[in-house]
C-alpha cells in the first residue's frame, strides 16, 4: 500500500511538476495555495496567496503549458536560504520576466511580474534584474541626469548673463528635479565666473586708464555688457585717480605762482580741469599773500597815529596794506578808552591788552587829560562866582536888616 | 535905581514889621519915613556938593 501511494505520488509530481511555483507547494483551482512552514521560515511567503493572477484559468493554463525543467540544476524558491540569495541568483543568471527558464517567476508563464519567488513585504525590488521597479529607477535616474545636464547649461548661461533666475521646466518630476538642481549649480558657477571675469575686466580697464584718456574697449569684453561696464568702471577709476593727482600738482604750481607774484598763466596744452586747478591754486596763493599784507597794515595801525604809506614792491601790496590798516577797528576802542581814562583824571597806566598800541594810547590819554583839566578849571570858576554871589546876597540882606533895625529903634 | 530902592524898602519894611509887632504901627511908620527922608536929604546934599565941586 505504501509503495502504491509512493508510486502515485511520484507520477503525480512528475505529471504536475510544472505547476509548482517558485516555492514549493501546488496551487489549487483558484491559482493559490497556503504557504508551507518551510517557505514561511525562509521568509518567502506567508499564509494563503495567489500566483499568476490567481485564477483557475491560469492554473489550468499553466497545466496546459507544462514544460519540464531545461536543466538538471533547475532551482526552485525553496532551494534558497533567504530572498537575498534568490535575487543574487536571479541577477547572476541575467534572468528577466521574459527570460526565466527556471520559472522562479511564476510557473512557466512567459510573462509574469518579473519578481522571482515571493518578495518580502517592503523589499526594494529595484535590486532585481529588469524588475519594473529597477526599470523605473533607471528611467528616473536617466531623466534626472538629463535634466541636470540641461539645467546646468541653461543656468550657467543665465548666471553668466546675470539675469533673473528661471528654473521652470517641462518633463517628468525627476527631470524637473534634476533640471532645477543643475540650473542652480550652473547659475552659481556662471555667476561666479561672471564676477571673476568682471574683476579681470575692471583691472584691465584700470591698467588702460592709467596710460591713456581715450576709452577703447578691447574685443574680449565687447561681447558681454557687464564686462564692458566693468572695464569702463576700471578705466574711469584710473583716469579719475590720474586726474586727481595731476590736479593736485597744478594746484600746487598755481599756488606757488600766486605766492611768488608770477604772471598767473597756466602751462599750455593741458586739460581744462588742470587749468581750473592751476587757477584755483593761483587764487589761493594770491589770497594768502593779500592776507599777509593786510595783516601787516592791520598791525601797523597800532603803532601809527596817522597812516603812512609803506615802502612795498608793488602798489597792489600797498593797497592791501592800507586796506588792512583801515580795517583795524580796535584802534577806535583803544582811543576811546585812553581818552576816557584821561578825561576822568585817572593816572596814566596802559592796560596790558593795549601795550602794542602805546603811542595811540598815550596820545589819546593826554587829549582826555587836557579836556579834564579844562573842565576842572571851569568848575572852579563857577564855584567862585557862586560863592561871591551868595555872599553879596547875604550882605545885602544884612544891610537891609541893619537899616530896618535902625528905623525900628 | 527906583526899582532897586523899592526892593530894598520892601525887604526893610518886612524886617521892621517883624521887629515892631507890639509897637504902634503909625509911630513906626513915622520913624521909618523920618529916617528915609533924612537919608534922602543927606544924599541929595552930598550929590549937590559933588556937582559944585566938579
Coordinates of C-alpha atoms in Angstrom, one line a residue:
Chain A
X1 CA 0.0 0.0 0.0
X2 CA 2.7 2.4 0.9
X3 CA 4.5 1.6 -2.3
X4 CA 1.4 2.3 -4.3
X5 CA 0.9 5.6 -2.7
X6 CA 4.6 6.4 -3.3
X7 CA 4.3 5.5 -7.0
X8 CA 1.1 7.5 -7.4
X9 CA 2.7 10.5 -5.7
X10 CA 5.8 10.2 -7.9
X11 CA 3.7 10.0 -11.0
X12 CA 1.5 12.9 -10.0
X13 CA 4.5 15.0 -9.1
X14 CA 6.1 14.1 -12.5
X15 CA 2.9 14.9 -14.4
X16 CA 2.0 18.1 -12.4
X17 CA 5.6 19.2 -11.6
X18 CA 5.3 22.2 -13.8
X19 CA 2.5 23.7 -11.6
X20 CA 4.9 24.1 -8.7
X21 CA 5.7 27.8 -8.2
X22 CA 8.9 29.4 -7.1
X23 CA 8.5 28.0 -3.8
X24 CA 7.2 24.6 -3.0
X25 CA 3.5 23.8 -2.9
X26 CA 1.0 23.4 -5.6
X27 CA -1.8 25.8 -6.4
X28 CA -5.4 25.0 -6.1
X29 CA -8.2 25.6 -8.6
X30 CA -8.1 29.3 -7.8
X31 CA -4.4 29.5 -8.6
X32 CA -3.3 29.9 -5.0
X33 CA -2.2 27.9 -2.0
X34 CA -1.1 28.1 1.6
X35 CA 2.5 29.0 2.3
X36 CA 4.3 26.0 3.7
X37 CA 6.1 26.2 7.1
X38 CA 9.4 25.8 5.3
X39 CA 8.8 28.7 3.0
X40 CA 7.5 30.8 5.8
X41 CA 10.6 30.1 7.8
X42 CA 12.7 31.4 4.9
X43 CA 10.5 34.4 4.5
X44 CA 9.5 33.6 1.0
X45 CA 5.7 33.8 1.7
X46 CA 3.1 33.9 4.4
X47 CA -0.5 32.5 4.6
X48 CA -2.7 31.8 1.6
X49 CA -1.6 33.6 -1.6
X50 CA -2.1 33.5 -5.4
X51 CA 0.3 33.1 -8.3
X52 CA -0.2 34.4 -11.8
X53 CA -3.3 36.4 -11.0
X54 CA -4.7 33.6 -9.0
X55 CA -7.3 32.3 -11.4
X56 CA -8.4 28.8 -12.0
X57 CA -7.9 29.5 -15.7
X58 CA -4.3 30.4 -15.1
X59 CA -4.0 27.2 -13.2
X60 CA -5.5 25.3 -16.0
X61 CA -3.5 27.2 -18.5
X62 CA -0.3 26.5 -16.6
X63 CA -1.2 22.9 -16.7
X64 CA -1.7 23.0 -20.4
X65 CA 1.7 24.7 -20.9
X66 CA 3.5 22.5 -18.7
X67 CA 7.2 22.0 -19.6
X68 CA 9.9 20.2 -17.9
X69 CA 12.9 22.0 -16.5
X70 CA 15.5 22.5 -19.1
X71 CA 18.4 21.9 -16.8
X72 CA 19.2 19.3 -14.3
X73 CA 20.3 22.1 -11.9
X74 CA 16.9 23.8 -12.1
X75 CA 16.2 25.5 -8.8
X76 CA 13.0 26.5 -7.1
X77 CA 12.4 29.0 -4.4
X78 CA 12.7 26.5 -1.5
X79 CA 16.4 26.0 -2.5
X80 CA 17.4 29.4 -1.2
X81 CA 18.0 30.2 2.4
X82 CA 17.0 33.9 2.0
X83 CA 15.4 36.2 -0.5
X84 CA 18.7 38.0 -1.0
X85 CA 20.1 34.7 -2.3
X86 CA 17.2 34.4 -4.7
X87 CA 17.9 37.9 -6.0
X88 CA 21.6 37.3 -6.3
X89 CA 21.0 34.1 -8.2
X90 CA 18.4 35.7 -10.4
X91 CA 20.7 38.7 -11.2
X92 CA 23.7 36.5 -11.8
X93 CA 21.8 34.4 -14.3
X94 CA 20.6 37.6 -16.1
X95 CA 17.0 36.4 -15.8
X96 CA 14.1 38.6 -16.6
X97 CA 10.4 38.1 -16.7
X98 CA 10.8 37.1 -20.4
X99 CA 13.8 35.0 -19.7
X100 CA 13.0 32.8 -16.8
X101 CA 13.9 29.2 -17.7
X102 CA 13.9 28.0 -14.1
X103 CA 10.4 29.5 -13.6
X104 CA 11.4 31.3 -10.5
X105 CA 9.0 34.0 -11.5
X106 CA 5.7 32.1 -11.9
X107 CA 5.2 28.6 -13.3
X108 CA 6.3 28.5 -16.9
X109 CA 4.4 31.7 -17.8
X110 CA 6.3 33.7 -20.4
X111 CA 5.0 37.0 -18.9
X112 CA 4.9 37.5 -15.2
X113 CA 5.6 40.3 -12.7
X114 CA 9.4 40.0 -13.1
X115 CA 9.8 39.3 -9.4
X116 CA 11.3 35.9 -8.6
X117 CA 9.7 33.9 -5.8
X118 CA 7.8 36.0 -3.3
X119 CA 9.5 39.2 -2.3
X120 CA 9.1 40.0 1.4
X121 CA 6.9 43.0 2.3
X122 CA 8.8 46.3 1.8
X123 CA 11.6 44.7 -0.1
X124 CA 13.4 47.0 -2.6
X125 CA 12.6 45.2 -5.8
X126 CA 14.7 47.6 -7.8
X127 CA 17.6 45.4 -6.9
X128 CA 16.0 42.7 -9.0
X129 CA 17.4 42.5 -12.5
X130 CA 14.9 44.0 -15.0
X131 CA 12.2 44.3 -12.5
X132 CA 9.6 47.1 -13.1
X133 CA 11.0 49.0 -10.1
X134 CA 14.5 48.7 -11.4
X135 CA 13.4 49.9 -14.9
X136 CA 11.5 52.8 -13.3
X137 CA 14.5 53.7 -11.2
X138 CA 16.9 53.7 -14.1
X139 CA 14.4 55.8 -16.1
X140 CA 14.2 58.2 -13.2
X141 CA 17.9 58.4 -12.9
X142 CA 18.3 59.0 -16.6
X143 CA 15.7 61.7 -16.6
X144 CA 17.3 63.4 -13.6
X145 CA 20.8 63.2 -15.2
X146 CA 19.4 64.7 -18.5
X147 CA 17.6 67.4 -16.5
X148 CA 20.7 68.2 -14.5
X149 CA 22.8 68.5 -17.7
X150 CA 20.3 70.7 -19.5
X151 CA 19.5 72.8 -16.4
X152 CA 23.2 73.3 -15.7
X153 CA 23.7 74.6 -19.2
X154 CA 20.8 77.0 -19.1
X155 CA 21.6 78.0 -15.5
X156 CA 25.2 78.7 -16.4
X157 CA 24.2 80.9 -19.3
X158 CA 21.7 82.8 -17.1
X159 CA 24.2 83.2 -14.3
X160 CA 26.9 84.5 -16.6
X161 CA 24.4 86.9 -18.1
X162 CA 23.4 87.9 -14.5
X163 CA 19.8 87.6 -15.5
X164 CA 16.9 86.7 -13.1
X165 CA 16.7 83.0 -12.2
X166 CA 14.1 81.0 -14.0
X167 CA 14.0 77.3 -13.1
X168 CA 10.8 76.4 -14.8
X169 CA 11.0 73.3 -17.0
X170 CA 8.7 70.7 -18.6
X171 CA 9.0 66.9 -18.2
X172 CA 8.8 64.2 -15.6
X173 CA 9.2 65.0 -12.0
X174 CA 12.7 63.6 -11.9
X175 CA 13.6 65.6 -15.0
X176 CA 12.3 68.8 -13.4
X177 CA 14.1 68.0 -10.1
X178 CA 17.4 67.3 -11.9
X179 CA 16.8 70.4 -14.1
X180 CA 16.3 72.7 -11.1
X181 CA 19.3 71.2 -9.3
X182 CA 21.5 71.6 -12.3
X183 CA 20.2 75.1 -13.0
X184 CA 21.1 76.3 -9.5
X185 CA 24.5 74.8 -9.8
X186 CA 25.1 76.2 -13.3
X187 CA 23.7 79.6 -12.3
X188 CA 26.0 79.8 -9.3
X189 CA 29.1 78.7 -11.3
X190 CA 28.1 81.0 -14.2
X191 CA 27.6 83.9 -11.9
X192 CA 30.9 83.3 -10.1
X193 CA 32.7 83.1 -13.5
X194 CA 31.0 86.4 -14.5
X195 CA 32.2 88.1 -11.3
X196 CA 35.7 86.8 -11.8
X197 CA 35.7 88.0 -15.4
X198 CA 34.2 91.3 -14.4
X199 CA 37.0 91.8 -11.9
X200 CA 39.5 90.9 -14.6
X201 CA 37.9 93.4 -17.0
X202 CA 37.9 96.1 -14.3
X203 CA 41.6 95.5 -13.7
X204 CA 42.4 95.6 -17.4
X205 CA 40.3 98.8 -17.7
X206 CA 42.2 100.3 -14.8
X207 CA 45.6 99.5 -16.5
X208 CA 44.4 101.1 -19.7
X209 CA 43.1 104.2 -17.9
X210 CA 46.4 104.6 -16.1
X211 CA 48.0 105.1 -19.5
X212 CA 45.5 106.9 -21.7
X213 CA 42.5 109.2 -21.6
X214 CA 40.6 107.7 -24.6
X215 CA 38.3 104.8 -23.8
X216 CA 38.8 101.9 -26.2
X217 CA 37.1 98.7 -25.1
X218 CA 39.0 95.5 -26.2
X219 CA 37.1 93.0 -28.3
X220 CA 37.4 90.5 -25.5
X221 CA 35.0 92.4 -23.4
X222 CA 32.7 93.7 -26.1
X223 CA 30.6 90.5 -26.2
X224 CA 29.3 91.0 -22.7
X225 CA 27.6 94.2 -21.4
X226 CA 28.6 93.5 -17.8
X227 CA 32.2 93.1 -18.8
X228 CA 32.1 96.3 -20.8
X229 CA 30.7 98.1 -17.8
X230 CA 33.4 96.7 -15.5
X231 CA 36.1 97.6 -18.0
X232 CA 34.7 101.1 -18.2
X233 CA 34.5 101.5 -14.4
X234 CA 38.1 100.4 -14.0
X235 CA 39.2 102.7 -16.8
X236 CA 37.3 105.7 -15.4
X237 CA 38.6 105.0 -11.9
X238 CA 42.2 105.1 -13.1
X239 CA 41.6 108.2 -15.2
X240 CA 40.0 109.8 -12.2
X241 CA 42.9 108.9 -10.0
X242 CA 45.4 110.2 -12.5
X243 CA 43.4 113.4 -12.9
X244 CA 43.2 114.0 -9.2
X245 CA 46.9 113.6 -8.9
X246 CA 47.6 116.0 -11.8
X247 CA 45.1 118.5 -10.4
X248 CA 46.9 118.5 -7.1
X249 CA 50.2 119.1 -8.9
X250 CA 48.8 122.0 -10.9
X251 CA 47.0 123.4 -7.9
X252 CA 50.4 123.5 -6.1
X253 CA 52.1 125.1 -9.0
X254 CA 49.4 127.7 -9.2
X255 CA 49.6 128.3 -5.5
X256 CA 53.3 128.9 -5.7
X257 CA 53.0 131.2 -8.7
X258 CA 50.3 133.1 -6.8
X259 CA 52.6 133.5 -3.8
X260 CA 55.6 134.4 -5.9
X261 CA 53.6 137.0 -7.9
X262 CA 54.2 135.3 -11.2
X263 CA 52.1 136.0 -14.2
X264 CA 49.4 133.5 -13.3
X265 CA 49.3 131.9 -16.7
X266 CA 48.9 128.1 -16.5
X267 CA 51.1 125.7 -18.7
X268 CA 49.9 125.2 -22.2
X269 CA 48.3 122.1 -23.7
X270 CA 46.9 120.7 -20.6
X271 CA 43.3 119.6 -19.8
X272 CA 40.8 122.3 -18.8
X273 CA 40.3 120.8 -15.4
X274 CA 44.0 121.1 -14.8
X275 CA 43.9 124.7 -15.8
X276 CA 41.0 125.2 -13.4
X277 CA 43.1 123.6 -10.6
X278 CA 46.0 125.9 -11.5
X279 CA 43.8 129.0 -11.4
X280 CA 42.3 127.8 -8.1
X281 CA 45.8 127.4 -6.6
X282 CA 46.9 130.7 -8.0
X283 CA 43.9 132.5 -6.4
X284 CA 44.7 130.8 -3.2
X285 CA 48.3 131.9 -3.3
X286 CA 47.3 135.5 -4.1
X287 CA 44.6 135.4 -1.4
X288 CA 47.2 134.3 1.2
X289 CA 49.6 137.0 0.0
X290 CA 46.8 139.5 0.4
X291 CA 46.1 138.3 3.9
X292 CA 49.8 138.7 4.8
X293 CA 49.9 142.3 3.6
X294 CA 46.6 143.2 5.2
X295 CA 47.8 141.8 8.4
X296 CA 50.9 144.0 8.2
X297 CA 48.7 147.0 7.7
X298 CA 46.4 146.0 10.5
X299 CA 49.3 145.6 12.9
X300 CA 50.9 148.9 11.8
X301 CA 47.7 150.7 12.7
X302 CA 48.6 150.0 16.4
X303 CA 51.8 151.9 16.0
X304 CA 50.8 154.9 14.0
X305 CA 48.6 157.9 14.8
X306 CA 48.1 158.6 11.1
X307 CA 48.6 156.3 8.0
X308 CA 52.0 156.4 6.4
X309 CA 52.5 154.8 3.0
X310 CA 54.8 151.8 3.4
X311 CA 57.8 151.0 1.1
X312 CA 56.5 147.9 -0.7
X313 CA 57.3 146.3 -4.0
X314 CA 54.1 147.0 -5.8
X315 CA 51.1 149.3 -5.5
X316 CA 48.9 146.2 -5.1
X317 CA 50.7 145.3 -1.9
X318 CA 50.4 148.9 -0.7
X319 CA 46.7 148.8 -1.4
X320 CA 46.3 145.6 0.6
X321 CA 48.4 147.1 3.4
X322 CA 46.2 150.2 3.5
X323 CA 43.1 148.0 3.4
X324 CA 44.4 146.1 6.5
X325 CA 45.3 149.4 8.2
X326 CA 41.8 150.8 7.7
X327 CA 40.1 147.6 8.7
X328 CA 41.5 147.9 12.2
X329 CA 38.5 148.7 14.4
X330 CA 40.4 148.0 17.6
X331 CA 42.1 151.4 17.3
X332 CA 38.9 153.3 17.9
X333 CA 38.2 151.3 21.1
X334 CA 41.8 152.0 22.3
X335 CA 41.4 155.7 21.5
X336 CA 38.1 155.9 23.4
X337 CA 39.4 154.0 26.4
X338 CA 42.6 156.1 26.6
X339 CA 40.7 159.4 26.2
X340 CA 38.1 158.5 28.8
X341 CA 40.9 157.5 31.2
X342 CA 42.5 160.9 30.8
X343 CA 39.1 162.7 30.9
X344 CA 38.4 161.0 34.3
X345 CA 41.6 162.3 35.6
X346 CA 43.0 158.9 36.3
X347 CA 46.7 158.2 36.4
X348 CA 48.4 157.2 33.2
X349 CA 48.6 153.4 33.0
X350 CA 48.4 151.4 29.8
X351 CA 46.4 148.2 30.2
X352 CA 48.2 145.0 29.1
X353 CA 45.9 144.5 26.2
X354 CA 46.8 147.9 24.8
X355 CA 50.6 147.6 25.2
X356 CA 51.1 147.2 21.4
X357 CA 49.2 150.5 20.8
X358 CA 51.3 152.5 23.3
X359 CA 51.7 155.5 21.0
X360 CA 47.9 155.8 20.4
X361 CA 47.0 155.2 24.0
X362 CA 49.5 157.8 25.2
X363 CA 48.2 160.4 22.7
X364 CA 44.6 160.0 23.4
X365 CA 45.1 159.7 27.2
X366 CA 46.7 163.2 27.2
X367 CA 44.0 164.6 25.0
X368 CA 41.5 163.3 27.6
X369 CA 43.6 164.6 30.4
X370 CA 43.7 168.1 28.8
X371 CA 40.0 168.1 28.5
X372 CA 39.7 167.0 32.1
X373 CA 41.9 170.0 33.2
X374 CA 39.8 172.4 31.2
X375 CA 36.6 171.1 32.8
X376 CA 38.1 171.3 36.3
X377 CA 39.0 175.0 35.7
X378 CA 35.5 175.8 34.6
X379 CA 34.2 174.1 37.6
X380 CA 36.4 176.2 39.9
X381 CA 35.4 179.4 38.2
X382 CA 31.8 178.6 38.5
X383 CA 32.1 177.8 42.2
X384 CA 33.9 181.1 43.0
X385 CA 31.3 183.1 41.2
X386 CA 28.6 181.3 43.1
X387 CA 30.3 182.0 46.4
X388 CA 30.7 185.7 45.7
X389 CA 27.1 186.0 44.6
X390 CA 25.9 184.2 47.7
X391 CA 27.9 186.4 49.9
X392 CA 26.6 189.5 48.2
X393 CA 23.1 188.5 48.7
X394 CA 23.7 187.7 52.3
X395 CA 25.4 191.1 52.8
X396 CA 22.5 192.8 51.1
X397 CA 20.0 191.2 53.4
X398 CA 22.3 192.0 56.4
X399 CA 22.3 195.7 55.3
X400 CA 18.5 195.7 55.0
X401 CA 18.2 194.2 58.4
X402 CA 20.6 196.7 59.8
X403 CA 18.6 199.6 58.3
X404 CA 15.3 198.1 59.5
X405 CA 16.7 197.8 63.0
X406 CA 17.8 201.4 63.0
X407 CA 14.5 202.6 61.8
X408 CA 12.6 200.4 64.3
X409 CA 14.7 201.6 67.4
Chain B
X1 CA 17.7 202.8 40.7
X2 CA 14.0 203.2 41.5
X3 CA 13.3 199.5 41.3
X4 CA 16.3 198.6 43.4
X5 CA 15.2 201.1 46.1
X6 CA 11.7 199.8 46.0
X7 CA 13.0 196.2 46.6
X8 CA 15.3 197.5 49.4
X9 CA 12.4 199.3 51.0
X10 CA 10.1 196.3 50.7
X11 CA 12.7 194.0 52.4
X12 CA 13.4 196.6 55.1
X13 CA 9.6 197.1 55.7
X14 CA 9.3 193.3 56.2
X15 CA 12.1 193.3 58.8
X16 CA 10.7 196.4 60.6
X17 CA 7.3 194.8 60.7
X18 CA 8.8 191.7 62.2
X19 CA 10.7 193.6 64.8
X20 CA 7.8 196.0 65.8
X21 CA 4.9 193.7 66.2
X22 CA 4.0 195.1 69.6
X23 CA 4.5 198.8 68.8
X24 CA 2.1 201.3 67.3
X25 CA 2.3 201.0 63.5
X26 CA 1.7 204.7 62.8
X27 CA 4.5 205.6 65.0
X28 CA 6.8 203.1 63.5
X29 CA 5.8 204.3 60.0
X30 CA 6.6 207.8 61.1
X31 CA 10.0 206.8 62.3
X32 CA 10.7 204.9 59.0
X33 CA 9.6 207.8 56.9
X34 CA 11.7 210.2 59.0
X35 CA 14.8 208.0 58.7
X36 CA 14.4 207.6 55.0
X37 CA 13.8 211.4 54.5
X38 CA 17.0 212.2 56.4
X39 CA 18.9 209.8 54.3
X40 CA 17.5 211.2 51.1
X41 CA 18.4 214.7 52.1
X42 CA 21.9 213.7 53.1
X43 CA 22.2 212.0 49.8
X44 CA 20.9 215.0 47.9
X45 CA 23.3 217.4 49.7
X46 CA 26.2 215.1 49.0
X47 CA 25.3 214.9 45.4
X48 CA 25.0 218.7 45.2
X49 CA 28.4 219.2 46.8
X50 CA 29.9 216.8 44.4
X51 CA 28.4 218.7 41.4
X52 CA 29.6 222.1 42.8
X53 CA 33.0 220.6 43.5
X54 CA 33.4 219.2 40.0

